Coordinates of C-alpha atoms in Angstrom, one line a residue:
M1 CA 0.0 -0.3 0.0
T2 CA 0.7 3.5 0.9
D3 CA 2.0 5.6 3.8
N4 CA -0.2 8.4 3.2
V5 CA -3.3 5.9 2.7
C6 CA -6.2 4.9 5.5
F7 CA -9.6 2.8 4.5
V8 CA -12.4 3.8 6.8
D9 CA -16.1 2.9 6.4
T10 CA -19.0 3.7 9.0
E11 CA -22.6 1.4 9.5
T12 CA -24.9 4.2 10.4
T13 CA -28.4 4.1 11.6
G14 CA -30.4 5.0 8.5
L15 CA -29.0 7.1 4.8
D16 CA -30.4 10.7 6.2
P17 CA -26.7 12.7 7.2
D18 CA -29.3 14.9 9.0
L19 CA -31.0 12.9 11.3
H20 CA -29.1 9.8 11.4
E21 CA -25.6 8.6 13.3
I22 CA -22.7 6.6 12.3
W23 CA -23.5 4.0 14.8
E24 CA -19.8 2.0 13.5
V25 CA -16.6 3.2 12.4
A26 CA -13.6 1.3 11.3
L27 CA -10.0 2.1 9.9
I28 CA -7.3 0.8 8.7
L29 CA -4.1 2.6 8.7
P30 CA -1.1 2.3 6.4
R31 CA 0.8 0.0 8.8
G32 CA -2.1 -2.3 8.9
V33 CA -3.3 -1.4 11.9
E34 CA -6.6 -1.8 12.4
R35 CA -9.3 0.0 14.5
V36 CA -13.2 -0.1 15.7
W37 CA -14.8 1.8 17.3
L38 CA -19.1 1.5 18.3
L39 CA -20.7 4.6 19.5
P40 CA -24.1 5.7 21.1
V41 CA -26.2 7.1 19.1
D42 CA -30.6 7.5 19.2
L43 CA -32.6 4.6 18.2
G44 CA -35.1 6.7 18.6
R45 CA -34.4 8.7 15.2
A46 CA -33.0 5.0 14.0
D47 CA -34.2 4.0 10.0
A48 CA -34.6 0.0 11.8
R49 CA -33.9 -1.4 7.8
A50 CA -30.5 0.2 8.3
L51 CA -29.9 -1.2 12.1
D52 CA -30.3 -5.1 10.0
I53 CA -28.4 -4.1 7.2
G54 CA -25.1 -3.3 9.3
H55 CA -25.9 -5.8 12.2
Y56 CA -26.7 -3.5 15.0
W57 CA -27.6 -6.2 17.3
R58 CA -25.6 -8.8 16.7
K59 CA -21.8 -6.6 17.6
D60 CA -21.2 -8.4 20.7
T61 CA -20.5 -11.9 19.7
P62 CA -18.0 -13.7 20.7
G63 CA -14.3 -12.8 18.7
Q64 CA -15.4 -9.1 18.2
Y65 CA -12.9 -6.4 20.1
P66 CA -14.5 -3.3 19.2
I67 CA -13.9 0.1 21.4
R68 CA -17.0 1.2 23.0
A69 CA -16.2 4.9 22.8
D70 CA -17.1 7.6 24.4
V71 CA -18.0 10.6 21.2
R72 CA -15.7 13.0 21.9
E73 CA -12.5 11.3 22.4
F74 CA -13.4 9.3 19.5
C75 CA -13.6 12.5 17.8
S76 CA -10.0 13.1 19.1
E77 CA -8.5 10.2 18.6
F78 CA -10.0 9.6 15.1
A79 CA -8.7 13.0 13.8
R80 CA -5.1 12.2 15.9
L81 CA -4.4 9.2 13.5
T82 CA -6.3 10.6 10.5
W83 CA -4.3 13.8 10.0
G84 CA -2.6 14.1 7.3
L85 CA -4.1 10.7 5.4
H86 CA -6.4 9.9 2.2
L87 CA -9.3 8.6 3.3
A88 CA -10.3 5.4 0.6
G89 CA -13.2 3.5 0.5
A90 CA -16.5 2.4 -1.1
V91 CA -18.4 5.7 -1.3
V92 CA -15.8 7.2 0.6
S93 CA -17.8 10.7 0.5
F94 CA -20.9 9.1 2.3
D95 CA -18.7 8.4 5.1
E96 CA -16.3 11.6 4.9
E97 CA -19.7 14.2 5.2
R98 CA -21.1 12.5 8.6
L99 CA -17.2 11.8 9.7
R100 CA -16.7 15.5 9.5
N101 CA -19.3 16.3 11.0
L102 CA -19.4 14.1 13.9
L103 CA -15.5 15.5 14.8
R104 CA -17.1 19.2 14.1
R105 CA -19.8 18.9 16.4
N106 CA -17.6 17.6 19.1
G107 CA -14.7 20.0 19.1
A108 CA -12.4 17.9 16.5
C109 CA -10.7 19.5 13.6
P110 CA -10.6 16.7 10.3
G111 CA -7.4 16.6 9.1
W112 CA -7.1 14.2 6.3
H113 CA -6.3 15.0 2.8
Y114 CA -9.4 16.7 1.3
H115 CA -8.4 14.3 -2.7
L116 CA -10.7 11.7 -1.4
I117 CA -10.3 7.8 -2.8
D118 CA -13.7 5.6 -4.3
V119 CA -12.3 2.4 -4.3
E120 CA -15.2 2.0 -6.5
N121 CA -14.6 4.4 -9.4
M122 CA -10.9 3.5 -9.6
A123 CA -12.5 -0.2 -11.1
V124 CA -14.5 1.7 -12.8
G125 CA -11.3 3.4 -14.6
W126 CA -9.6 0.5 -14.7
L127 CA -12.3 -1.6 -16.0
A128 CA -12.7 1.4 -19.2
A129 CA -8.9 1.0 -19.2
R130 CA -9.6 -3.0 -20.4
E131 CA -12.7 -2.0 -22.6
A132 CA -15.2 -3.1 -20.0
V133 CA -17.5 -0.9 -20.0
L134 CA -19.7 -1.2 -17.1
L135 CA -22.9 1.7 -16.8
P136 CA -24.0 3.5 -14.0
P137 CA -25.5 2.3 -11.6
W138 CA -23.1 0.5 -10.4
K139 CA -22.8 -2.6 -8.3
S140 CA -20.4 -2.9 -5.6
E141 CA -20.1 -6.8 -6.2
E142 CA -20.4 -6.6 -9.7
L143 CA -17.5 -4.2 -9.9
S144 CA -15.7 -6.0 -7.5
R145 CA -15.7 -9.5 -9.2
S146 CA -14.9 -7.5 -12.9
I147 CA -11.5 -6.9 -10.9
G148 CA -10.9 -10.5 -9.3
V149 CA -11.6 -9.6 -5.4
E150 CA -14.7 -11.7 -4.0
P151 CA -17.0 -9.8 -2.3
D152 CA -18.4 -12.8 -0.1
A153 CA -14.9 -13.2 1.6
F154 CA -15.1 -9.9 3.6
E155 CA -17.8 -9.6 6.5
R156 CA -20.2 -7.4 4.5
H157 CA -22.1 -4.0 6.0
T158 CA -19.7 -4.2 9.2
A159 CA -17.5 -1.4 9.4
L160 CA -14.4 -3.8 9.6
G161 CA -15.6 -5.9 6.9
D162 CA -16.2 -2.9 4.2
A163 CA -12.7 -1.3 5.3
R164 CA -11.1 -4.9 4.3
W165 CA -13.0 -4.9 1.4
A166 CA -12.1 -1.7 0.2
R167 CA -8.7 -1.8 0.6
A168 CA -8.5 -5.3 -1.3
M169 CA -10.0 -3.7 -4.2
Y170 CA -7.5 -0.6 -4.0

């Protein structure tokens, strides 16, 4: 990989950035160190379907050791760990917008590089260079398989599983 790229993914209580919250964050740092945080959320504002998709109710299964984080402490630590790095992921703009807003609301300064790396767009470009045309809207699984990365090899719709998948696509 490179020394200035980290892979990030979030799971949220829904898609509306003004209503729904991040409840799980995974970060894979340039040297491969993985971090996962679980954040407290207001389930009264959550979309039940989003909680099901993100496996919200199964987060305390054996073998998973996420950090149950105080939001302000998480924001400070996440800002420090990502300072100057490029955030990479699948549709990383979704995660970046929510993370940036969360950090700012909690007194932390987002300092990651403003150039985001979307691995799905990279895959489309790579395929186009080989004259393999996939028309939008793209399916993540189809793109992944087209570049030789099997999506079923990753724990999908968990923050860490999706961050690992994005890293493999990169």
